[in-house]
mmCIF file of C-alpha atoms in Angstrom:
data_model
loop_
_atom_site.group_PDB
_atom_site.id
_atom_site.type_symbol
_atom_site.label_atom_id
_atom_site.label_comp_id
_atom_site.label_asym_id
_atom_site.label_seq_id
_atom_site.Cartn_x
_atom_site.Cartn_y
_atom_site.Cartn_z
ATOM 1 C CA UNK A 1 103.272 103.362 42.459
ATOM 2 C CA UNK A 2 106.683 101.824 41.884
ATOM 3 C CA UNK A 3 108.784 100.234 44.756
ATOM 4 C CA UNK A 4 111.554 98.705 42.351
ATOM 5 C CA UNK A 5 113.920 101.543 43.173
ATOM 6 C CA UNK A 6 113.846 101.600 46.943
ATOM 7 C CA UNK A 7 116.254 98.425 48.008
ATOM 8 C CA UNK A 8 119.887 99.331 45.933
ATOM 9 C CA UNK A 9 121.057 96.454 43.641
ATOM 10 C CA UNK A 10 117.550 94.917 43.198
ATOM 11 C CA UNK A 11 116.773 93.449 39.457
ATOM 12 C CA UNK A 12 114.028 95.702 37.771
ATOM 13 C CA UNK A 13 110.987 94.117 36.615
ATOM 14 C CA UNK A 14 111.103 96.072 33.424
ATOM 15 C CA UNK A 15 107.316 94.550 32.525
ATOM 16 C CA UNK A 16 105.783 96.443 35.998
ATOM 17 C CA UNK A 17 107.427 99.705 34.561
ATOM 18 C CA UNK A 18 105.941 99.233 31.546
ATOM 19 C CA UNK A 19 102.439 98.336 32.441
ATOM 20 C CA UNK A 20 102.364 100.989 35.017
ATOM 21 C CA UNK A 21 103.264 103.554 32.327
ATOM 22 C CA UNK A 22 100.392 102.414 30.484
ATOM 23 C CA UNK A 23 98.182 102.120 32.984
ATOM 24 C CA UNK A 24 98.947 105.839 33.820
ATOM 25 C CA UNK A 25 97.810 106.766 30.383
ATOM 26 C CA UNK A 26 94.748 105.541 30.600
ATOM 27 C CA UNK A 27 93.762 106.870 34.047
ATOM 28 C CA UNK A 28 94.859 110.203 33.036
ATOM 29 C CA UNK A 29 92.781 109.744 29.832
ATOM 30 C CA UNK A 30 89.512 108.793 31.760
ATOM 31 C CA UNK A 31 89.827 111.249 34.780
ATOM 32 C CA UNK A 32 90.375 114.766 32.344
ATOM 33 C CA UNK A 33 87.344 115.791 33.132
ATOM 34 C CA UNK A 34 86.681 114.801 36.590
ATOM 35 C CA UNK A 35 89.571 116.239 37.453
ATOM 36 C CA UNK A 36 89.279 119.984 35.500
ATOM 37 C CA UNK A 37 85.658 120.054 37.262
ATOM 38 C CA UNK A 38 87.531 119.746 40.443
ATOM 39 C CA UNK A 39 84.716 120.860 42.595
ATOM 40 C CA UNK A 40 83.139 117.312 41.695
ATOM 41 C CA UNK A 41 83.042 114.590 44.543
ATOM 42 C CA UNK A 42 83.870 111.746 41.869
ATOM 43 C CA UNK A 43 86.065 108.614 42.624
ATOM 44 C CA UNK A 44 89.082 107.538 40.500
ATOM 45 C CA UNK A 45 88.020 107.443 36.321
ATOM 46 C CA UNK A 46 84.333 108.044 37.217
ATOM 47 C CA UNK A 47 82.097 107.553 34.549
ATOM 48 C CA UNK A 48 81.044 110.361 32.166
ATOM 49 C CA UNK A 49 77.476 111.444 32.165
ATOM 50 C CA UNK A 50 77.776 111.709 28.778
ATOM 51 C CA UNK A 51 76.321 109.452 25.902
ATOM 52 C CA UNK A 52 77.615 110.318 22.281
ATOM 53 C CA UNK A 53 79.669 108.232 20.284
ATOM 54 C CA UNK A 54 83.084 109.657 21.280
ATOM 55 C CA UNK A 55 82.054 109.184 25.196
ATOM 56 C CA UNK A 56 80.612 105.898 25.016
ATOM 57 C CA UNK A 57 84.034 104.443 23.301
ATOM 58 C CA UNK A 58 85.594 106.186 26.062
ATOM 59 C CA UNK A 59 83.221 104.459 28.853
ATOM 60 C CA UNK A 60 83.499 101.390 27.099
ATOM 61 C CA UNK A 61 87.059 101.161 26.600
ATOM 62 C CA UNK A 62 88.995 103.138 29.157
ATOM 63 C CA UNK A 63 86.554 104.318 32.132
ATOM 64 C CA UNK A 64 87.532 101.849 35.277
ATOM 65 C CA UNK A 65 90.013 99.962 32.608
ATOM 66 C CA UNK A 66 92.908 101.022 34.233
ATOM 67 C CA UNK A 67 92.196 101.719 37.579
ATOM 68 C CA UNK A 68 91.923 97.979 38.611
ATOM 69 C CA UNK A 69 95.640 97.670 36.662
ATOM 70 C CA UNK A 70 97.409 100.395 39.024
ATOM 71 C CA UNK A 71 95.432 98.859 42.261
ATOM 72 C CA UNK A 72 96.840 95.445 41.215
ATOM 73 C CA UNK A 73 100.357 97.025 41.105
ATOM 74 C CA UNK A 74 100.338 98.374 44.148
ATOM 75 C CA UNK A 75 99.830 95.329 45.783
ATOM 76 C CA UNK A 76 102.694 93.616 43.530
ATOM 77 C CA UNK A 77 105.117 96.717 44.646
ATOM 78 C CA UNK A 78 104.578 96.098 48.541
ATOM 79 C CA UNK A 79 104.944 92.526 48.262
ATOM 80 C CA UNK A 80 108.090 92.994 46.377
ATOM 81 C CA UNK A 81 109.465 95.396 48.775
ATOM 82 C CA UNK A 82 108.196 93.431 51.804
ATOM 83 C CA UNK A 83 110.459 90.841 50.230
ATOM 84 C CA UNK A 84 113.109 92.880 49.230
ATOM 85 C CA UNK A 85 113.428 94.898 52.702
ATOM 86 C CA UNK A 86 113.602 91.758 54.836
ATOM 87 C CA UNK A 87 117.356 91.141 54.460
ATOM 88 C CA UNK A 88 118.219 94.924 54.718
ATOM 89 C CA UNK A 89 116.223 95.787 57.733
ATOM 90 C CA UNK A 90 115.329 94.116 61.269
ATOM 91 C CA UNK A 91 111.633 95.938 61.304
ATOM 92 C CA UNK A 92 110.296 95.527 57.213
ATOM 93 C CA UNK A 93 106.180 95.859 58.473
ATOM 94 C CA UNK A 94 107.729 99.580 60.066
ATOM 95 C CA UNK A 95 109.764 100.666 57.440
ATOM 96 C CA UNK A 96 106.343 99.737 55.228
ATOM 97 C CA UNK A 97 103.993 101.575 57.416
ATOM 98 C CA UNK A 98 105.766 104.799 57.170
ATOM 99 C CA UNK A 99 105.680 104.361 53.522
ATOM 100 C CA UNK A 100 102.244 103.970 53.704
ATOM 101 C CA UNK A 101 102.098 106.920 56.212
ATOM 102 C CA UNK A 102 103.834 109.195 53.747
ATOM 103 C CA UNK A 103 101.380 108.308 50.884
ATOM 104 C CA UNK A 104 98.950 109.414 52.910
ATOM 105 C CA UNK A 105 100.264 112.348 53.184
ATOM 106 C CA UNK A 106 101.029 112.917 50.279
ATOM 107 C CA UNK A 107 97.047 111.590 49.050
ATOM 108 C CA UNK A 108 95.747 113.614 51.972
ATOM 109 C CA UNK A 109 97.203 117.032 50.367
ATOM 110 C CA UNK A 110 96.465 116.380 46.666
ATOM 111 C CA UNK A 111 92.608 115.645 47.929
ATOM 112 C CA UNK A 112 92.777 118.979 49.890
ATOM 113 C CA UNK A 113 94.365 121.031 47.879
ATOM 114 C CA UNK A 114 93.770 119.914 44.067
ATOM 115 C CA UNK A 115 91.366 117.295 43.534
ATOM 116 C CA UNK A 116 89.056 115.615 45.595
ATOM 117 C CA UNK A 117 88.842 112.373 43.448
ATOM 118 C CA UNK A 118 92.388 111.486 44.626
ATOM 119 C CA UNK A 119 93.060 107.543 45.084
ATOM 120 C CA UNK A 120 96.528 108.207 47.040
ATOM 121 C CA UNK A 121 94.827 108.434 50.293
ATOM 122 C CA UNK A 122 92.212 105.370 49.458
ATOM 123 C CA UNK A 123 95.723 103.258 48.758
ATOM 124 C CA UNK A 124 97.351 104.231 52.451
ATOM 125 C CA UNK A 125 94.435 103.424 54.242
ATOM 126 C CA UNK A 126 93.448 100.115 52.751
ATOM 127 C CA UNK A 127 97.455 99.442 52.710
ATOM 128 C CA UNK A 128 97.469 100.001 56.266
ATOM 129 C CA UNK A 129 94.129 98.100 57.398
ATOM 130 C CA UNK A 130 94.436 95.610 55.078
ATOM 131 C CA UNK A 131 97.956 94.869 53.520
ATOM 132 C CA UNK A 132 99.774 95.051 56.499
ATOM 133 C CA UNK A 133 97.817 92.491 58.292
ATOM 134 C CA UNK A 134 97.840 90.614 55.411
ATOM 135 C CA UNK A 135 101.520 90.189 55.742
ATOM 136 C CA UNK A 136 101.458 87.714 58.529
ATOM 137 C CA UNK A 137 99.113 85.436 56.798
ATOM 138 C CA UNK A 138 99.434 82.545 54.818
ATOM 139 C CA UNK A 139 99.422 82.801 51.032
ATOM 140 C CA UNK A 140 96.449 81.035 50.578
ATOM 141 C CA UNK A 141 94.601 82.873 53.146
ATOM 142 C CA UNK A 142 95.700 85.962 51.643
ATOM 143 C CA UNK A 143 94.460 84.588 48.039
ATOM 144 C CA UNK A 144 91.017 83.750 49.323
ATOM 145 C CA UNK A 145 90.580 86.878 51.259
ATOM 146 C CA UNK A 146 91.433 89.023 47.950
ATOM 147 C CA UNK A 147 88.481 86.934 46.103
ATOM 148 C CA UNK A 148 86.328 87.457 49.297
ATOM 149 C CA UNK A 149 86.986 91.413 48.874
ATOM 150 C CA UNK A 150 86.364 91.296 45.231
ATOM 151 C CA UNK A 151 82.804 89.615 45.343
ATOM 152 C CA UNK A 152 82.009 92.040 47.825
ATOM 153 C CA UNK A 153 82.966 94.761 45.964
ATOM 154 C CA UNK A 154 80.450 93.288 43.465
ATOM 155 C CA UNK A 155 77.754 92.966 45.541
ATOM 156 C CA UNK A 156 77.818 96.181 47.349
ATOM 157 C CA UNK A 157 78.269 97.972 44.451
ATOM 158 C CA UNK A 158 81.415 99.591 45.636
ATOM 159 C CA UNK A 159 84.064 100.849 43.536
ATOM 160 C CA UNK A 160 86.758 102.051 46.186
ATOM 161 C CA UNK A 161 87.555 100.458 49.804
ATOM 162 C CA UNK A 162 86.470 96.367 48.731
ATOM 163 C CA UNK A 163 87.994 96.756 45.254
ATOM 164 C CA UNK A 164 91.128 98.097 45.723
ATOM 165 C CA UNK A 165 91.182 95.861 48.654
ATOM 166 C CA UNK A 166 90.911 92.465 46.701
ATOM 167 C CA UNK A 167 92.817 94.061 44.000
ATOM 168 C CA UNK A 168 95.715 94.335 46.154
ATOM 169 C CA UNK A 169 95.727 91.260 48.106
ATOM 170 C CA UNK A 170 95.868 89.614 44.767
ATOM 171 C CA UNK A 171 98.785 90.954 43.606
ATOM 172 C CA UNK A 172 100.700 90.386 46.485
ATOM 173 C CA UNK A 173 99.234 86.963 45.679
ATOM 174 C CA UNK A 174 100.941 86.852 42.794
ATOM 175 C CA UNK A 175 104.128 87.530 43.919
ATOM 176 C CA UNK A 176 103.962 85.242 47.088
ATOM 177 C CA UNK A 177 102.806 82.577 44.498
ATOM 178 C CA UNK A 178 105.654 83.300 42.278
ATOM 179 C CA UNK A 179 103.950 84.323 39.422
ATOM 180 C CA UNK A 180 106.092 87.817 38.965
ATOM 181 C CA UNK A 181 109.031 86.911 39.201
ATOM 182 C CA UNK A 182 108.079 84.325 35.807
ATOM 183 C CA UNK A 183 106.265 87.435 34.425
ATOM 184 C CA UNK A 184 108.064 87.753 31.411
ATOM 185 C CA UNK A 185 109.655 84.209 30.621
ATOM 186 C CA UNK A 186 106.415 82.489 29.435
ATOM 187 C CA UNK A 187 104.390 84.098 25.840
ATOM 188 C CA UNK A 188 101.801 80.883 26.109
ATOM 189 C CA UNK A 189 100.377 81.872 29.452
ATOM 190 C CA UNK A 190 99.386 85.572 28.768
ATOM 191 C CA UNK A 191 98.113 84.463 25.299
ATOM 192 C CA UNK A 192 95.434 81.620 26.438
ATOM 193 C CA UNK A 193 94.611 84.204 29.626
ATOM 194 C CA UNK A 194 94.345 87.218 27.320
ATOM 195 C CA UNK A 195 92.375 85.099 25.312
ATOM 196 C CA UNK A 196 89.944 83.632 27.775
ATOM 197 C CA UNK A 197 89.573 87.161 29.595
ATOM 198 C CA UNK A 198 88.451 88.807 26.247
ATOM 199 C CA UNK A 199 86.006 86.052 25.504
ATOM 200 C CA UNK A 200 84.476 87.196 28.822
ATOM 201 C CA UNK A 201 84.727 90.867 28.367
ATOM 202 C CA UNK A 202 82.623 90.635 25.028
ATOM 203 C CA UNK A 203 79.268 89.715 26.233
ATOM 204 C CA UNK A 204 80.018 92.121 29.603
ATOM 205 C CA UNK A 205 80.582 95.221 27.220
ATOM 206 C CA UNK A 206 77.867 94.415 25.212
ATOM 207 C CA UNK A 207 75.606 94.467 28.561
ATOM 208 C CA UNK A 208 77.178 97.585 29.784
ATOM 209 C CA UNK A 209 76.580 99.169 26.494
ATOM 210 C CA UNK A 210 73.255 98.680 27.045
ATOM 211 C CA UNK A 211 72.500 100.205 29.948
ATOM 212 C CA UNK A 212 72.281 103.554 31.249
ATOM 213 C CA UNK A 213 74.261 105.028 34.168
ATOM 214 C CA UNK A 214 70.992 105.159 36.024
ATOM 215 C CA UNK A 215 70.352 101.105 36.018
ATOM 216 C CA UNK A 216 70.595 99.794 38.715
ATOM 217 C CA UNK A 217 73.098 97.002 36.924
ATOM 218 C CA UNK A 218 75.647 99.932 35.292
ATOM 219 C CA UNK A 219 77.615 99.897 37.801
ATOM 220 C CA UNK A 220 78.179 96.070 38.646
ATOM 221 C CA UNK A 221 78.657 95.946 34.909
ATOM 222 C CA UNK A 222 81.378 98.368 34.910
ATOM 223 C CA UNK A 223 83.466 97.026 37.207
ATOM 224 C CA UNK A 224 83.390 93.485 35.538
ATOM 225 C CA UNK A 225 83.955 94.750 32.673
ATOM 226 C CA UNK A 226 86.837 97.199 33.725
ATOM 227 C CA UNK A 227 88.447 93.509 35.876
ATOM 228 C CA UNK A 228 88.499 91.569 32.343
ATOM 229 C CA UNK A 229 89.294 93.989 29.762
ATOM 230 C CA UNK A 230 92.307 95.549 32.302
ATOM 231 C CA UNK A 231 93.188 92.214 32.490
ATOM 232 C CA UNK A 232 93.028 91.549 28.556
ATOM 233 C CA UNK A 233 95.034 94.836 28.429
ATOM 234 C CA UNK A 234 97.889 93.134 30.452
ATOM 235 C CA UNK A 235 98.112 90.227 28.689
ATOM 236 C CA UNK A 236 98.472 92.529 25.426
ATOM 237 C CA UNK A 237 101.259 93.708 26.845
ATOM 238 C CA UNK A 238 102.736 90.652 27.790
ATOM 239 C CA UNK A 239 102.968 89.454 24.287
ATOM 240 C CA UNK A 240 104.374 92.308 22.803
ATOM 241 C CA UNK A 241 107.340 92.464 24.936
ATOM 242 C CA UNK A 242 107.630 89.117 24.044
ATOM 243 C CA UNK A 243 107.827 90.165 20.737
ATOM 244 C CA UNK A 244 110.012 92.404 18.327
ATOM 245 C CA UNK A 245 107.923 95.256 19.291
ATOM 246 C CA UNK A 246 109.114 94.961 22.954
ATOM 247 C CA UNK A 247 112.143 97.973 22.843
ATOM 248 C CA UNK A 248 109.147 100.196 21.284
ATOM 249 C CA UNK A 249 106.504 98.959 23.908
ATOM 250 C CA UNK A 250 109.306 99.609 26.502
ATOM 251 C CA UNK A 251 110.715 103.286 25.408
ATOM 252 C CA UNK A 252 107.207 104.731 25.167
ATOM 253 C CA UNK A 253 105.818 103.791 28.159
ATOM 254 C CA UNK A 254 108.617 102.613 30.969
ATOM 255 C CA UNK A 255 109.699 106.329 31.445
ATOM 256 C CA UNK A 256 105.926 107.152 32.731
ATOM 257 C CA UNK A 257 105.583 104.419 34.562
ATOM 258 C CA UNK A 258 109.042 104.537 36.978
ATOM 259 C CA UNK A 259 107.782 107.736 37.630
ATOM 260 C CA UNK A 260 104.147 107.193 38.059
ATOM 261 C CA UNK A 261 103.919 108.931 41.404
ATOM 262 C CA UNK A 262 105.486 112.240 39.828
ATOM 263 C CA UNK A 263 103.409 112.302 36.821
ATOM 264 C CA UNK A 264 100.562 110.935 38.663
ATOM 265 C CA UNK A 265 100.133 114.035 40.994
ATOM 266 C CA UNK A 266 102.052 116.630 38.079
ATOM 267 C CA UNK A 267 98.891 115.583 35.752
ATOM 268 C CA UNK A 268 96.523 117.355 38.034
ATOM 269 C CA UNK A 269 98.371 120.364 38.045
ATOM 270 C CA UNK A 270 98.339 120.246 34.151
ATOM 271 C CA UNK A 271 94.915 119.683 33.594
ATOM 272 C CA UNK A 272 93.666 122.293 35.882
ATOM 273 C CA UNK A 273 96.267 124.846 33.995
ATOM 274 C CA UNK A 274 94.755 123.667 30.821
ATOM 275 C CA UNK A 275 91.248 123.920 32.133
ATOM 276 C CA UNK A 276 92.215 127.494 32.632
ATOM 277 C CA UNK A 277 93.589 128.099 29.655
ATOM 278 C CA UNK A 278 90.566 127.084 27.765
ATOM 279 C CA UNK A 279 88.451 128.803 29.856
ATOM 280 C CA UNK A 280 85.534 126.616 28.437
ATOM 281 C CA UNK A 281 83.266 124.411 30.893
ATOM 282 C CA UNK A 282 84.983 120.607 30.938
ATOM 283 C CA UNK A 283 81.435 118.917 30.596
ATOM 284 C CA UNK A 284 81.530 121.320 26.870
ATOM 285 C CA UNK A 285 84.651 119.501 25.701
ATOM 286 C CA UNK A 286 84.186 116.866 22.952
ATOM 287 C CA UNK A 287 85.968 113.448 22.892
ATOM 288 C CA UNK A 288 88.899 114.983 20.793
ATOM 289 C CA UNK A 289 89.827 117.790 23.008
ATOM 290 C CA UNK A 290 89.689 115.405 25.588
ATOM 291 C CA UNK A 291 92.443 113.358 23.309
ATOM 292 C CA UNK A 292 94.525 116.539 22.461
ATOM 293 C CA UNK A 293 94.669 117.135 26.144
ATOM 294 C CA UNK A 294 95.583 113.873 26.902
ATOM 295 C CA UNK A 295 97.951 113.595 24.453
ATOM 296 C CA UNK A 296 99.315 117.123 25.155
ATOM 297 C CA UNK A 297 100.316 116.027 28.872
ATOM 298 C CA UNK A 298 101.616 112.621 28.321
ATOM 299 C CA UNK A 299 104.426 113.687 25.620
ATOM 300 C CA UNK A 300 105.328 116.352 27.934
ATOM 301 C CA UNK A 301 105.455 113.831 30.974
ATOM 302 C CA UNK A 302 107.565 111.556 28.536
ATOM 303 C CA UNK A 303 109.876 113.676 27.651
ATOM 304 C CA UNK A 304 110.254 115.421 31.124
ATOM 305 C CA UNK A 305 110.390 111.473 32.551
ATOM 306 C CA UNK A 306 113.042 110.159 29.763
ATOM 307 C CA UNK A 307 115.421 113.289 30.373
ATOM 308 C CA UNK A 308 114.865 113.371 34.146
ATOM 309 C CA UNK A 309 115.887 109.384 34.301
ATOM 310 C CA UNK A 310 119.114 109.616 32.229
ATOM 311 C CA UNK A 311 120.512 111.572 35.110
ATOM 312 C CA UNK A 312 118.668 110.608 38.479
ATOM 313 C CA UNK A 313 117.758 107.116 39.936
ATOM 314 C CA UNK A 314 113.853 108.187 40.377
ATOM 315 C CA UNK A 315 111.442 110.856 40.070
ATOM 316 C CA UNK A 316 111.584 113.157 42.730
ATOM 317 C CA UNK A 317 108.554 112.738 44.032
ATOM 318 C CA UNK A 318 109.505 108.860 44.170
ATOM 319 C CA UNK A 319 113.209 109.844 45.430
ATOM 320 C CA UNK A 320 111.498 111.859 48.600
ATOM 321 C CA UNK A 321 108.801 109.092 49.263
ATOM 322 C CA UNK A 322 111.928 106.749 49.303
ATOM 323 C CA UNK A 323 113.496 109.567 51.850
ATOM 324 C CA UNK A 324 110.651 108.985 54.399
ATOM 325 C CA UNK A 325 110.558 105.127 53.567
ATOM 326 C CA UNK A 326 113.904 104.617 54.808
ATOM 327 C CA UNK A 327 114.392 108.073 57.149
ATOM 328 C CA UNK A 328 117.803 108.150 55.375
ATOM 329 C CA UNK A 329 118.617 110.500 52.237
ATOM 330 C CA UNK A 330 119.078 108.214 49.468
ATOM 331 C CA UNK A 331 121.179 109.144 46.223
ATOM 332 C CA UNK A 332 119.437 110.885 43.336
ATOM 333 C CA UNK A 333 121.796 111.610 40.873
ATOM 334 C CA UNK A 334 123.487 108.974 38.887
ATOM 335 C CA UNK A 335 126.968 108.501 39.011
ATOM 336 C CA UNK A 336 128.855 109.509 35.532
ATOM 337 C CA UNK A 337 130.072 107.220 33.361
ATOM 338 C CA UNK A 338 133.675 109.006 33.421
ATOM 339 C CA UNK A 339 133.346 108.690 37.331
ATOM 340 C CA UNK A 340 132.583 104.807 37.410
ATOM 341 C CA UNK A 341 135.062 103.679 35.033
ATOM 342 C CA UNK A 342 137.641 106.288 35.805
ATOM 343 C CA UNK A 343 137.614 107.883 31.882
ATOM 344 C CA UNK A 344 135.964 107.015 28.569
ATOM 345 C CA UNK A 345 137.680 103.742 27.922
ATOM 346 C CA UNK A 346 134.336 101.921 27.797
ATOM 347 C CA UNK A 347 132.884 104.880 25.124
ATOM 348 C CA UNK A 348 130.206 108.165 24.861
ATOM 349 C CA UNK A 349 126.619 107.746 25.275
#
């Protein structure tokens, strides 16, 4: 979930919005179905006990892809606003724990009352017990730790606490390193580590498309597989907004992703309305409903984010999560053009 918008006057990272956004669209894409059958105990993009074509390309390709992208960014986010927050308040660690309090929240009553796969609530509680501490470490403590969680996330075969715990010590890695604030000024870097992650993701699909869900190896293969290809995926992206694709790249999917809390919790509610529309069991639906539905929601959620973000700062959800951040009412609305400049001597649009 974004944090870009919560200290005034800080720079966006326009290649965070962007990656979030996609990284949305390919959660929403894998958890459809978990979510529609919402009586189903199921983590985050669960994999499909399904095995024709359409639903192994989706297990191969976008099952646990992008979940390990949107864990990593949520570690980026509360390193940046750890940063951010130091100069603007005497207690940052307190103004951070109420964020995470209010996720929780927030997590704790979409699991209750909507879906019990949520990963809200997972993210508060490993922010709390594990990147708050974190904060008073060392860097390279914190690095190490990260690749400590991440082995044992292998090991134990464990796709929620561990994981998301080494996925977000490493990306507040990253920023404590440096590496995000370079993000976007280098097209050599992403290339060679796009290229080196794919090389590895080959013979891991191959395995994974080998085995069943019921080996005892699926799952350790999944989640390698979902670490290198989501990080091939990144690199992608990297590239092409380093190249003339980059406004494209940007207008499709930074909307979604500087309001990835609203349209996280907003695709629930959609689903489940479309699950009752249809009225036909979610395990019945092929690989192109599945599509449709997916495609469906996101243009809506576009449009609805693009529209929504010409006149307000943030999403709402985002603007009230900033609210109980801060325990101040920030501004929504954006100021008009007429009203900054004092007429229309710089122009319409």
């Amino acid at each position: 979930m974004s944090t870009q918008d919560l200290v005034p006057g800080r720079r966006r990272i326009v290649a965070l919005d962007v990656i979030r956004g996609f990284a949305l669209c390919g959660i929403l894409l894998a958890n459809i179905q978990p979510i529609a059958n919402a009586g189903a105990v199921v983590i985050s993009e669960a994999p499909s006990g399904h095995h024709d074509g359409g639903d192994a390309w989706l297990g191969l390709l976008v099952v646990q892809r992008f979940f390990p992208i949107f864990s990593l960014l949520f570690g980026i986010g509360f390193s940046l606003l750890l940063r951010a927050s130091t100069d603007r308040t005497t207690s940052p660690r307190l103004l951070l724990l109420r964020r995470l309090l209010a996720l929780l929240v927030i997590g704790a009553a979409h699991f209750l009352l909507l879906w019990r796969g949520d990963i809200l609530s997972t993210y508060a509680v490993v922010g709390i017990l594990v990147l708050l501490p974190s904060t008073w470490l060392p860097r390279a403590v914190v690095a190490g730790l990260g690749g400590a969680f991440l082995g044992a996330s292998l090991m134990l075969g464990d796709g929620r606490f561990t994981l998301v715990a080494g996925l977000f010590l490493l990306g507040t890695t990253l920023v404590r390193y440096g590496v995000i604030d370079r993000i976007e000024q280098s097209t050599r870097h992403p290339a060679l580590l796009g290229l080196g992650l794919a090389a590895a993701a080959a013979p891991t699909l191959w395995w994974q498309a080998g085995l069943q869900a019921t080996d005892p190896a699926f799952h350790l293969a999944l989640t390698v597989a979902g670490l290198l290809l989501g990080g091939t995926y990144v690199c992608g992206l990297l590239l092409l907004l380093k190249s003339p694709l980059r406004q494209a790249v940007q207008t499709v999917f930074a909307p979604l992703g500087r309001m990835a809390l609203t349209n996280y919790l907003t695709a629930t509610l959609l689903v489940l309305a479309t699950r009752n529309i249809l009225g036909s069991p979610p395990e019945t639906w092929s690989i192109r409903t599945v599509l449709v539905i997916a495609g469906v929601i996101l243009t809506v959620q576009w449009i609805w984010s693009t529209l929504w973000l010409r006149r307000y700062h943030q999403g709402p959800l985002e603007w009230l999560w900033r609210w109980a951040t801060w325990l101040r009412r920030p501004p929504l609305r954006r100021e008009s053009r007429s009203a900054s400049t004092g007429g229309r001597a710089r122009g319409t649009g």
